[in-house]
CSV table of C-alpha atoms and ligand atoms in Angstrom, one decimal:
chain,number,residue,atom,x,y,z
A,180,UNK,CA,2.6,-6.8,-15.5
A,181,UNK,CA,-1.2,-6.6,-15.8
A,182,UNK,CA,-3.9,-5.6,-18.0
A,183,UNK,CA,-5.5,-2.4,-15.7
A,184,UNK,CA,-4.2,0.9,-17.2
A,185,UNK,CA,-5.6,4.2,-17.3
A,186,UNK,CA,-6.5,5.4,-20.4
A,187,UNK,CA,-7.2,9.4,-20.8
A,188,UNK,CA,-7.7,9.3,-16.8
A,189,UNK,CA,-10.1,6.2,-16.5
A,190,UNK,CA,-8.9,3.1,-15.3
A,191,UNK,CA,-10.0,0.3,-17.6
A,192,UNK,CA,-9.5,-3.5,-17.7
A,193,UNK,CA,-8.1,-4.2,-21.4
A,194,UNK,CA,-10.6,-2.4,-23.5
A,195,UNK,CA,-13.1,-2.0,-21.2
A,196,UNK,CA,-13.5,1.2,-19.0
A,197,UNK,CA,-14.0,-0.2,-15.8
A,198,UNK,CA,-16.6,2.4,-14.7
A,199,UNK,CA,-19.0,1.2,-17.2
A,200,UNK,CA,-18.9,-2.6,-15.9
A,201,UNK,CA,-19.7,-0.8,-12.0
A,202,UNK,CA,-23.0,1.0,-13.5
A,203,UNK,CA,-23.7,-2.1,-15.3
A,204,UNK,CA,-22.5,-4.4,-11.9
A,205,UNK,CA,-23.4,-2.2,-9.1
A,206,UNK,CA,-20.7,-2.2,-6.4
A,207,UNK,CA,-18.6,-4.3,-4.9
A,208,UNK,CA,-17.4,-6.9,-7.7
A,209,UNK,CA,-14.3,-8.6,-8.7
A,210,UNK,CA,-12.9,-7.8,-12.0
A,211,UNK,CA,-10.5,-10.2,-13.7
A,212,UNK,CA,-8.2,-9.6,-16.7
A,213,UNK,CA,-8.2,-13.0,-18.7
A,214,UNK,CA,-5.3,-11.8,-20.6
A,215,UNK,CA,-3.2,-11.0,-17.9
A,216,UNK,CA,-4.2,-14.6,-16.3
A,217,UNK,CA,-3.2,-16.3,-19.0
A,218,UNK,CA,-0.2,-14.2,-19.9
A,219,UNK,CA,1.4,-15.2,-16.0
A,220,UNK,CA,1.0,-18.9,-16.9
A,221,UNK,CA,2.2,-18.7,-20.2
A,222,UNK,CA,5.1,-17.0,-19.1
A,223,UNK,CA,5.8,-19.4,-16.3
A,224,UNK,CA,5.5,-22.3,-18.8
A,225,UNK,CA,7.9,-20.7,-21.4
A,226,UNK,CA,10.8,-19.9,-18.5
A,227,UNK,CA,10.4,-23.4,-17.2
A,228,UNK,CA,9.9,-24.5,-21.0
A,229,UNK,CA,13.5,-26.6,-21.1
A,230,UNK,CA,11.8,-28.9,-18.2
A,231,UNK,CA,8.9,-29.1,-20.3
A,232,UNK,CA,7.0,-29.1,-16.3
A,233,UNK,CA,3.5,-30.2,-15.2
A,234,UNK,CA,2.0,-27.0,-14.1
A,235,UNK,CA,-0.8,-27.0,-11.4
A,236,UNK,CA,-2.0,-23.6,-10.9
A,237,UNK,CA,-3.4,-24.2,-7.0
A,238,UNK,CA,-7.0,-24.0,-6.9
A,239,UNK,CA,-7.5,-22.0,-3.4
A,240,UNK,CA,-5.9,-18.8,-4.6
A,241,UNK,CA,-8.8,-18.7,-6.6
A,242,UNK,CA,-11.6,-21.3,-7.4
A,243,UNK,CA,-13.8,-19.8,-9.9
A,244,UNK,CA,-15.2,-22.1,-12.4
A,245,UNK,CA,-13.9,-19.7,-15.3
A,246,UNK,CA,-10.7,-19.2,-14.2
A,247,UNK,CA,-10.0,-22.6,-13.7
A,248,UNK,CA,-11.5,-23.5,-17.1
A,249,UNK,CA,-9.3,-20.9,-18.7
A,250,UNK,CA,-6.3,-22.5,-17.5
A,251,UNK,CA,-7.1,-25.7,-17.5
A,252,UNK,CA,-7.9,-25.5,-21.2
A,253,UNK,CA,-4.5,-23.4,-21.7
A,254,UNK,CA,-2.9,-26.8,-20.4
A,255,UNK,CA,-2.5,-26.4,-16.7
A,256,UNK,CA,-3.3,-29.2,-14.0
A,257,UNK,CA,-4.5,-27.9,-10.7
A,258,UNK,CA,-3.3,-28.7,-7.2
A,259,UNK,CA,-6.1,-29.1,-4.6
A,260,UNK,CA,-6.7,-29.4,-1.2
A,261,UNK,CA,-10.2,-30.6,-0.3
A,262,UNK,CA,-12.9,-32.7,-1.8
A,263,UNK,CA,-14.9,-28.8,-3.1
A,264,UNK,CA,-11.8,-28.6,-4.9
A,265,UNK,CA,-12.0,-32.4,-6.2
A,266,UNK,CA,-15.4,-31.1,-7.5
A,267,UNK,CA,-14.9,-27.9,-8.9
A,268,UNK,CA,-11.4,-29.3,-10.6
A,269,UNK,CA,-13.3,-32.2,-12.1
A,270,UNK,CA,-16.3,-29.5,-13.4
A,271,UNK,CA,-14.6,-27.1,-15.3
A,272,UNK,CA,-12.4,-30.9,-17.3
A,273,UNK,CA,-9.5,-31.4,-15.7
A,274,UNK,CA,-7.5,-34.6,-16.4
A,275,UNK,CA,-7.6,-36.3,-13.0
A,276,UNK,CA,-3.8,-37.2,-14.1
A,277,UNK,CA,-2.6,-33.5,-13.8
A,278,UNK,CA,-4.5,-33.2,-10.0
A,279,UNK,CA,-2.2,-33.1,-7.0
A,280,UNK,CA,-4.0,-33.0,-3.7
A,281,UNK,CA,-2.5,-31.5,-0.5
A,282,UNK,CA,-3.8,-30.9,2.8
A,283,UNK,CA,-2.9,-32.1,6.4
A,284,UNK,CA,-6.1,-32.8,7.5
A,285,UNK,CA,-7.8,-35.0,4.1
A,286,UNK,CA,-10.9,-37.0,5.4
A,287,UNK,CA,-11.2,-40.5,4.6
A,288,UNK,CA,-14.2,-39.8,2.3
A,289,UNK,CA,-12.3,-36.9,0.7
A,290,UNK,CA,-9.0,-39.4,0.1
A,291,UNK,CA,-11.9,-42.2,-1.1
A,292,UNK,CA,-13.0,-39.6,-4.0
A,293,UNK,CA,-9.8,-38.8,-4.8
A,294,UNK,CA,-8.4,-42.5,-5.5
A,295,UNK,CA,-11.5,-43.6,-7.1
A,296,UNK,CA,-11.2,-40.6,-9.6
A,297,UNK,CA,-7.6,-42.0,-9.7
A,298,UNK,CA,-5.7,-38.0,-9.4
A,299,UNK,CA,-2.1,-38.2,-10.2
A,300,UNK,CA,-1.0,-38.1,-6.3
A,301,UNK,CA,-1.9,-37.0,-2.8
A,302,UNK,CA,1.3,-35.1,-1.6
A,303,UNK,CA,1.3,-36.2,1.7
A,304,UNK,CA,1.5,-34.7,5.2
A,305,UNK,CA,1.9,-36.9,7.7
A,306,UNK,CA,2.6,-40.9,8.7
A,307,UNK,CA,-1.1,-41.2,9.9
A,308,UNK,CA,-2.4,-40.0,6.8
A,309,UNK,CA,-0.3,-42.4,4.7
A,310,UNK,CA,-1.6,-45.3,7.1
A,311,UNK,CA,-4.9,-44.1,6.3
A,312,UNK,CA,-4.3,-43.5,2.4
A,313,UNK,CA,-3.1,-47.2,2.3
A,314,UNK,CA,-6.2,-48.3,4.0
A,315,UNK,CA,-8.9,-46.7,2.1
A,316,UNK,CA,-6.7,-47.5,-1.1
A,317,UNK,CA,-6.9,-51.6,0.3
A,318,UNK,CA,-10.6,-51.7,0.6
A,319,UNK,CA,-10.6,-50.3,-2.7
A,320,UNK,CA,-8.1,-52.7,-4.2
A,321,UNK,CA,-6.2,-50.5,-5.6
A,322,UNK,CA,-2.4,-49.0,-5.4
A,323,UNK,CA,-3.1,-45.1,-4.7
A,324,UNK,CA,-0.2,-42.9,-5.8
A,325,UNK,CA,1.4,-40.6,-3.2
A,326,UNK,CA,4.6,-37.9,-3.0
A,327,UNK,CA,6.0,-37.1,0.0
A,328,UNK,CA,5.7,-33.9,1.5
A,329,UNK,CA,8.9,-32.8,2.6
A,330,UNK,CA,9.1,-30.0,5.1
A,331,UNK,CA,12.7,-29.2,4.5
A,332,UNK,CA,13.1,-26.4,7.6
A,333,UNK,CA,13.9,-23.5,5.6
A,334,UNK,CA,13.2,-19.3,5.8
A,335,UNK,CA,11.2,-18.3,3.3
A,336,UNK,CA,11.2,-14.8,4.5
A,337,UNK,CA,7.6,-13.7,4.3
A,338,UNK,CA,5.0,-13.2,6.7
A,339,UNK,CA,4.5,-16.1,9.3
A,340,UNK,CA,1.0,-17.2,8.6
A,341,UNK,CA,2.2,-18.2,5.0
A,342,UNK,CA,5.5,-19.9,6.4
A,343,UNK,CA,5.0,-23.1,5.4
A,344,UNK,CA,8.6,-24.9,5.5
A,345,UNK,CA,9.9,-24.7,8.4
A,346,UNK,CA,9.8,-27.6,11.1
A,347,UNK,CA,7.7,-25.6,13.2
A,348,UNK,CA,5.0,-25.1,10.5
A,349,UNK,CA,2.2,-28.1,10.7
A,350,UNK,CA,3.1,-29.3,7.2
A,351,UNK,CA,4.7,-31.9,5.9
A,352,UNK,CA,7.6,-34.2,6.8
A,353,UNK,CA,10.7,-33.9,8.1
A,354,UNK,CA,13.6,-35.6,6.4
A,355,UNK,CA,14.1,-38.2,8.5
A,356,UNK,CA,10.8,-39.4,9.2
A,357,UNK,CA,10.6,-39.4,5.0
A,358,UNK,CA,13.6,-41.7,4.9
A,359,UNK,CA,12.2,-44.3,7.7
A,360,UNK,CA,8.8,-44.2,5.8
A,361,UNK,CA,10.7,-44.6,2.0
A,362,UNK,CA,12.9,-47.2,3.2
A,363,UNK,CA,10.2,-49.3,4.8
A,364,UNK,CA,7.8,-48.6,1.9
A,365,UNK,CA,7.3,-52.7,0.9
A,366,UNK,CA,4.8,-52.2,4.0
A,367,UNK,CA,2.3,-50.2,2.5
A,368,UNK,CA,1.2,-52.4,-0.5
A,369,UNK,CA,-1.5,-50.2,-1.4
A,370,UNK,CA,0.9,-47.2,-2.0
A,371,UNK,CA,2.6,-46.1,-5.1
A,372,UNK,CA,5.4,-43.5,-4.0
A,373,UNK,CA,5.3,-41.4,-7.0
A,374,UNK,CA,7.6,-38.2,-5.9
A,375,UNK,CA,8.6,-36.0,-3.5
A,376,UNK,CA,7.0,-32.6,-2.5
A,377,UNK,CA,8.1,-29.4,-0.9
A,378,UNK,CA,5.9,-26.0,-0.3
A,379,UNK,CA,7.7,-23.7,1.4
A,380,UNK,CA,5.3,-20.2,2.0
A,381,UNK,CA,3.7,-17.8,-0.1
A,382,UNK,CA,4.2,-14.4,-1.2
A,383,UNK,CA,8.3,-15.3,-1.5
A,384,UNK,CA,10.1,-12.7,-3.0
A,385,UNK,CA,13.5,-14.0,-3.1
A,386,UNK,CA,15.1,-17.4,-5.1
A,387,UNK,CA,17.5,-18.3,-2.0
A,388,UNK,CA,14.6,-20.0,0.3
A,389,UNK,CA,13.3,-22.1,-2.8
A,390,UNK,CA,17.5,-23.1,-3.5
A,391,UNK,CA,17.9,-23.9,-0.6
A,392,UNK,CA,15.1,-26.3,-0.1
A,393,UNK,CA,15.4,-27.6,-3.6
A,394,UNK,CA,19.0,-28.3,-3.0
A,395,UNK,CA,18.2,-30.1,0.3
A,396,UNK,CA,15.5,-32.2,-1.5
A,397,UNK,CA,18.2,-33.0,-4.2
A,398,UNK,CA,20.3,-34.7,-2.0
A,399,UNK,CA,17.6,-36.3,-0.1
A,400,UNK,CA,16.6,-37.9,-3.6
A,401,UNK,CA,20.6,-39.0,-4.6
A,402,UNK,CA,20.6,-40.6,-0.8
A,403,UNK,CA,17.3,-42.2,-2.1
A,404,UNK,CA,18.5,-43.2,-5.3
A,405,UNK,CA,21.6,-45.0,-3.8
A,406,UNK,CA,19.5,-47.3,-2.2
A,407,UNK,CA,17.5,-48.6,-5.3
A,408,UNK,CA,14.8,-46.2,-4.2
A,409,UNK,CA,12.9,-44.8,-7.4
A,410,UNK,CA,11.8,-41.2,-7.4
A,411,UNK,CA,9.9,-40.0,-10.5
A,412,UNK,CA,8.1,-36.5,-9.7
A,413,UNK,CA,9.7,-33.5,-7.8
A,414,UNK,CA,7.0,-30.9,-6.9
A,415,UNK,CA,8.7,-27.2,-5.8
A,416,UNK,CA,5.1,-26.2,-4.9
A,417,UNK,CA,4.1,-22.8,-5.5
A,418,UNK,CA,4.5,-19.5,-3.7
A,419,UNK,CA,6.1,-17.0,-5.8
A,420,UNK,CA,5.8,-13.6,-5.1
A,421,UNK,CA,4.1,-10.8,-7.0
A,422,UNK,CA,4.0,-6.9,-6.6
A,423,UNK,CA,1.7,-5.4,-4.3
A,424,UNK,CA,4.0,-2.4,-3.1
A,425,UNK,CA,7.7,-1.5,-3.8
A,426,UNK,CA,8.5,-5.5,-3.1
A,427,UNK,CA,11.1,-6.9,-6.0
A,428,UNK,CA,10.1,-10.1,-6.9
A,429,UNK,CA,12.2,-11.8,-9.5
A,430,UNK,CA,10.5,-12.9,-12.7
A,431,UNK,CA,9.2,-15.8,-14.0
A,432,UNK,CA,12.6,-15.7,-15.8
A,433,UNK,CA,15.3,-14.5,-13.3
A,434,UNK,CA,13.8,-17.3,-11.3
A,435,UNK,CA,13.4,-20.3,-13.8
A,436,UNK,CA,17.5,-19.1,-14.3
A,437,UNK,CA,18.2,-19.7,-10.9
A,438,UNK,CA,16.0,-22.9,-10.5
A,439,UNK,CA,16.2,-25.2,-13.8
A,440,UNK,CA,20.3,-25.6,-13.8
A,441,UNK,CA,19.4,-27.3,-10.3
A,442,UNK,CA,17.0,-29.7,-11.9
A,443,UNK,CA,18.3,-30.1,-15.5
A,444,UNK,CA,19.3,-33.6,-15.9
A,445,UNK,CA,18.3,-35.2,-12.7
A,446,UNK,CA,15.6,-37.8,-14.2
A,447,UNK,CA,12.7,-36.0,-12.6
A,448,UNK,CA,9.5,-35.3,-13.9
A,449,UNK,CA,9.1,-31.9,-12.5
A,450,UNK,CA,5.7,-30.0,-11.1
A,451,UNK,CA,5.0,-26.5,-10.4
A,452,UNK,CA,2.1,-25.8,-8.2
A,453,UNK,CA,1.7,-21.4,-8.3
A,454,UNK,CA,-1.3,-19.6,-7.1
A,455,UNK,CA,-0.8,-16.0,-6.5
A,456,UNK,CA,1.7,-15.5,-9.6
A,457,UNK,CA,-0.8,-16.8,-11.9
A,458,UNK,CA,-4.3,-15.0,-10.5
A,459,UNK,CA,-3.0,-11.9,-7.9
A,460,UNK,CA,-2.7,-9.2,-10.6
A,461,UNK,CA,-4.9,-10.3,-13.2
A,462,UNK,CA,-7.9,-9.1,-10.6
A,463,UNK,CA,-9.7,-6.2,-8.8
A,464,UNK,CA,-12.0,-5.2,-6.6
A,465,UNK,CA,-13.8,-2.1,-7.7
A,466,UNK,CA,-15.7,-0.4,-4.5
A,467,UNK,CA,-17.9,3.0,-4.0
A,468,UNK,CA,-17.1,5.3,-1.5
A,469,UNK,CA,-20.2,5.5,0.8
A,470,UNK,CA,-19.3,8.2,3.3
A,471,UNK,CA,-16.1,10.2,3.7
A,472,UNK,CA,-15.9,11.0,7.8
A,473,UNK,CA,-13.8,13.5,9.6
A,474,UNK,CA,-12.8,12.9,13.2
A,475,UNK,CA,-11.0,14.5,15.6
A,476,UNK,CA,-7.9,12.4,14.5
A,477,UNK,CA,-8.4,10.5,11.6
A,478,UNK,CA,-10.4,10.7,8.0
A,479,UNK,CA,-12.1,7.9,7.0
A,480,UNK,CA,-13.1,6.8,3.9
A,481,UNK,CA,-16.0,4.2,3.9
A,482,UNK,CA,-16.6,1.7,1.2
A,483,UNK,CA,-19.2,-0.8,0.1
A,484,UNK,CA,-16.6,-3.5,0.3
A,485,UNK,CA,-15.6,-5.0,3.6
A,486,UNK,CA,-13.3,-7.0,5.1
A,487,UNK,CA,-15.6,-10.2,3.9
A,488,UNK,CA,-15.0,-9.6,0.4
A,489,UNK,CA,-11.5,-9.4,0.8
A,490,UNK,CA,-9.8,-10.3,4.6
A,491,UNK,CA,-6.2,-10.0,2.9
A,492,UNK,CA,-5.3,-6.8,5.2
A,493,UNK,CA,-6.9,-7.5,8.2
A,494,UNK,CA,-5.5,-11.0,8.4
A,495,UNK,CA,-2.0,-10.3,7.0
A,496,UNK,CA,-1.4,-6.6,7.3
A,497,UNK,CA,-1.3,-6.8,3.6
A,498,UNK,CA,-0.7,-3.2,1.6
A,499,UNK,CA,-2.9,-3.4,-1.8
A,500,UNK,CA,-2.9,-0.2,-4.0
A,501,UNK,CA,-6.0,1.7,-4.3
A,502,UNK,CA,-6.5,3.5,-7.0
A,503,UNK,CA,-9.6,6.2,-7.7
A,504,UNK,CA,-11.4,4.8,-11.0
A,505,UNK,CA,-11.7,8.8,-12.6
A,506,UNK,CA,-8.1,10.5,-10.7
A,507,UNK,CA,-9.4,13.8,-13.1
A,508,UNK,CA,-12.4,13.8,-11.0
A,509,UNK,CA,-10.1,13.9,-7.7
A,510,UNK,CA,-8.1,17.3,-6.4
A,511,UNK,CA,-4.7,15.8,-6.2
A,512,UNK,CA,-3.7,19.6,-4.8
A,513,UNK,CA,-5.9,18.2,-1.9
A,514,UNK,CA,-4.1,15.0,-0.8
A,515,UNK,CA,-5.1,13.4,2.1
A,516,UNK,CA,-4.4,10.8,4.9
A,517,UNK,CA,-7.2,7.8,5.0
A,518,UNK,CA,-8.1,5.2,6.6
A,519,UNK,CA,-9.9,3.8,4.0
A,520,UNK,CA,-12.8,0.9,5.8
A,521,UNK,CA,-15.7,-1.2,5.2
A,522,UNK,CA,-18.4,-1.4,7.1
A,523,UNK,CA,-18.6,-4.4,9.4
A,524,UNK,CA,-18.6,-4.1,12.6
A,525,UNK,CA,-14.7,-4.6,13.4
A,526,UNK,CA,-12.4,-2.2,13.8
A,527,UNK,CA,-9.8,-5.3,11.8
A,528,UNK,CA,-12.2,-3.9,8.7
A,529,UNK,CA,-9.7,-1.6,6.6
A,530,UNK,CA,-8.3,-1.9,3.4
A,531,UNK,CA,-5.9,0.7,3.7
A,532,UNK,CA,-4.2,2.9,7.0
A,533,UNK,CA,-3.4,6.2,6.8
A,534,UNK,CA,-3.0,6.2,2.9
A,535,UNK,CA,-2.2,9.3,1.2
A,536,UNK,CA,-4.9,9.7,-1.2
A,537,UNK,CA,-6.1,12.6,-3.6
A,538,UNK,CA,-9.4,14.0,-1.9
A,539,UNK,CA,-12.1,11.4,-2.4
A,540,UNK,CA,-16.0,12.1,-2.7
A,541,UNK,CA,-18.6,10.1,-1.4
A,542,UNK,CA,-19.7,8.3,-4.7
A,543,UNK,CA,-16.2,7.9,-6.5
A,544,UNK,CA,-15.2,4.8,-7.3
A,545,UNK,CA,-12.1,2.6,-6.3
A,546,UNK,CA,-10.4,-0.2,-7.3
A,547,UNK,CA,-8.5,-2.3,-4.8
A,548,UNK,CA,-5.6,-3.9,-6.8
A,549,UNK,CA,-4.0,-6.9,-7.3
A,550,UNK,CA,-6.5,-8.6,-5.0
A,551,UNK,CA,-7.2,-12.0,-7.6
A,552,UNK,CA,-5.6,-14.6,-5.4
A,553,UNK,CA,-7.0,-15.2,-1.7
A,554,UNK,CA,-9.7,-12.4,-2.7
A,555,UNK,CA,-13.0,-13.8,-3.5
A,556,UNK,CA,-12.0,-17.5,-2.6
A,557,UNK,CA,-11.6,-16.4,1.1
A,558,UNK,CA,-14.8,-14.3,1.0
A,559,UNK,CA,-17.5,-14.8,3.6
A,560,UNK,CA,-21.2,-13.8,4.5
A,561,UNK,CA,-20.0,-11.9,7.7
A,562,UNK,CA,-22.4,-9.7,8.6
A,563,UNK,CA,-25.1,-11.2,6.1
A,564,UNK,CA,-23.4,-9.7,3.6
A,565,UNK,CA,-24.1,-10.8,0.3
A,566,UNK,CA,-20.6,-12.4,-1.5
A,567,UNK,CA,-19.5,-10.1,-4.7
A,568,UNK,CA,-20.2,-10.5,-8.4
A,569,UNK,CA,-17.2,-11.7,-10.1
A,570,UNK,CA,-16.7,-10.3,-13.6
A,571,UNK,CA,-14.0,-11.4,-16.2
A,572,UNK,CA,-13.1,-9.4,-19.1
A,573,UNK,CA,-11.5,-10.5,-22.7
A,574,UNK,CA,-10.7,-7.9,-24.9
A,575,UNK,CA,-13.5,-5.4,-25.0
A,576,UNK,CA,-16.2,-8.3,-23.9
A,577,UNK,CA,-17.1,-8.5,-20.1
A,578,UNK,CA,-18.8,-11.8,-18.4
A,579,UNK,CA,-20.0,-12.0,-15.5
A,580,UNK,CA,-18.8,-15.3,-14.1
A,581,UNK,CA,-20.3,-15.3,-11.0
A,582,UNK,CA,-23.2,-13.7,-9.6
A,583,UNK,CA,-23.4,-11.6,-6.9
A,584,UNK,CA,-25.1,-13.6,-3.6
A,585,UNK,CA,-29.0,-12.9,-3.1
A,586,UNK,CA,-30.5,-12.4,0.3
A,587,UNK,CA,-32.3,-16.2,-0.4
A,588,UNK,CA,-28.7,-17.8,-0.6
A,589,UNK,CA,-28.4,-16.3,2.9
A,590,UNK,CA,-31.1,-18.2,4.3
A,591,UNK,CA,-30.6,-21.3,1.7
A,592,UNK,CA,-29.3,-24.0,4.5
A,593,UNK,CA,-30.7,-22.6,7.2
A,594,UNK,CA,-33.5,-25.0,8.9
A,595,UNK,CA,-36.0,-23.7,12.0
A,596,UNK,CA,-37.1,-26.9,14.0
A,597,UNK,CA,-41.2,-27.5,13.9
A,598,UNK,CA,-40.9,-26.1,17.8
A,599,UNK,CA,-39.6,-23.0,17.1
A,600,UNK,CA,-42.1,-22.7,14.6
B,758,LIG,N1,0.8,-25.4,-2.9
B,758,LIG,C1,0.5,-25.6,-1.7
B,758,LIG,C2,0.6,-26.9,-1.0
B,758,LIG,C3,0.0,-24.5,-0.9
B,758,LIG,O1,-0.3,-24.6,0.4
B,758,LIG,C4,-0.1,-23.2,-1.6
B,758,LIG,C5,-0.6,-22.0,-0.9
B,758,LIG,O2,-0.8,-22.0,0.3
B,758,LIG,C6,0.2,-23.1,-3.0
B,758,LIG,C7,0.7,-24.3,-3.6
B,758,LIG,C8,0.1,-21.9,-3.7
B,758,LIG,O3,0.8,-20.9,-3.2
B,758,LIG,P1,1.0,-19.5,-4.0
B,758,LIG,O4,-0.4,-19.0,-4.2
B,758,LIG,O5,1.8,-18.7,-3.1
B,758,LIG,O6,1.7,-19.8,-5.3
């Protein structure tokens, strides 16, 4: 599954000893695994090989420069969803014809950059935003390219803030709506429809949700196809789970089996857009214990990492594994109930709740696992705290790939006015 394994009782990353990057680092960073990022996209590709399908890894699981290089010179496209994304996509070479760009909320300057860097297409959300597309694409004078959205009301079983398919989510459109716009298309002159688009959730364990909607979107596209209306691209979107826990998620395999008899043969060009399968267990965060703190009712164990380096399990509840960097240093006879906390001032800032640990020692070392996708890239300064280093390792080489924030890049943008001076 991923490339962090103890070796004689040390965690390491490949052939590095993970300890030796935190003296070298100082705590708390990110630690990637480029093998095991490249080994989930090149197992995705091969199980989805038969399609021979565009693969955009999705850009806001994680949007550092070298990851995105790496797999963007490995052959993958990248879906985006603002113009920071445009940027950084553009920076580390990406072909503008592998880009997708969702969003419901794209700015007129952001759609502007995007059709004058000529992406592939905007996967679209909403009638306004086609009106909108069409306009900017007209002043232009040009045909920008554009899928459809679909939002095809299906359960993707998994936590409700990373529902996105259902017609009470904000995204995309319903079928309907889809048909009214496709079949009075000749009105938009500045629009090429391109494909159709359907992202369902995140963090989606089981095949069913993703047949069903597929499925639906099939017949939407035979309806379509009846009525001389051309459909080239079919985007499932991304959202495949990975293991945090004890969840079950199928493989790259068992779920390519299930999913490419369904598209085999249909005439369409088909694009993947994954985030968390690609990036979620090729990274860590490695932490030091600060304090450990007995109280009446609870121990806590206090980190150097807070909930700004990684918001995952205050937002969504989510379980990560922690793991003690050295377990021979650790009493397992002496295992313990944590919470195991940062130190911002919220009581939301936890990592872990009444985890059964071995007994920890201020100055050990954890790792927080599987925390590469929606780690760093929804990190924050809360509290003036400086954003981690980010460190990738290949083989027995480490890099550090991007710098750990300094106290000036918290005061950077910041302007007094002359009378407060
Ligand atoms: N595509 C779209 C439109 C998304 O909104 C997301 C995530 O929210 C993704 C792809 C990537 O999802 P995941 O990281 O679960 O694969």
């Amino acid at each position: 599954m991923h490339d962090f394994k103890y070796k004689n009782s040390e965690l390491f990353c490949e052939a590095v000893r993970v300890g030796d990057i935190a003296k070298k680092v100082a705590t708390p960073f990110y630690l990637y695994s480029y093998n095991t990022l490249l080994g989930h996209f090149h197992k995705l590709r091969k199980a989805f090989g038969s399609l021979k399908p565009l693969i955009c890894y999705s850009m806001k699981a994680n949007s550092n420069l070298s990851i995105c290089r790496a797999l963007t010179k490995a052959g993958s496209g990248l879906d985006i969803v603002s113009g920071g994304e445009l940027y950084k996509a553009l920076l580390v070479g990406c072909s503008p014809k592998k880009i997708v760009y969702a969003s419901v909320g794209k700015t007129e300057e952001e759609i502007r950059q995007a059709i004058a860097k000529q992406i592939l297409f905007f996967n679209v959300e909403s009638y306004p935003e086609l009106e909108l597309i069409n306009k900017v694409a007209k002043d232009l004078n040009v045909a920008a390219s554009v899928a459809l959205r679909i939002n095809p009301d299906v359960e993707p079983k998994t936590h409700s803030y990373i529902t996105t398919g259902k017609l009470t989510n904000k995204f995309g459109i319903d079928f309907d709506t889809a048909y009214t716009i496709l079949t009075h298309r000749k009105k938009m002159r500045h629009i090429n429809f391109n494909g159709l688009h359907m992202h369902i959730g995140s963090q989606i364990i089981d095949a069913q949700p993703y047949i069903q909607a597929v499925k639906k979107l099939l017949g939407f596209i035979q309806k379509l196809r009846k009525e001389a209306i051309p459909i080239e691209y079919l985007n499932i979107g991304g959202g495949l789970g990975i293991i945090y826990n004890n969840e079950k998620p199928q493989t790259a395999d068992e779920f390519a089996k299930k999913i490419v008899p369904l598209l085999k043969n249909t005439g369409l060009k088909i694009i993947l857009e994954p985030g968390r399968f690609i990036v979620g267990n090729a990274g860590i965060v490695v932490t030091k214990i600060l304090y450990v703190k007995k109280t009446p009712l609870k121990n806590f164990v206090i980190v150097d990492a807070g909930m700004n380096d990684l918001i995952r399990p205050s937002l969504y509840g989510a379980y990560h594994d922690i793991l003690p960097l050295r377990p021979s240093t650790i009493d397992h006879r002496l295992s313990t109930k944590y919470d195991v906390v940062g130190p911002i001032c919220e009581s939301g800032d936890f990592f872990a709740k009444d985890r059964i640990l071995p007994k920890v020692n201020e100055g050990d070392f954890l790792a927080i696992m599987s925390t590469g996708a929606y780690g760093f890239s929804m990190a924050s300064n809360y509290n003036c705290r400086l954003r981690p280093a980010e460190v990738m390792i290949r083989g027995n080489k480490s890099f550090v790939v991007r710098k750990r924030d300094s106290y000036l890049d918290l005061v950077r943008k910041d302007v007094i006015p002359e009378f407060l001076k």
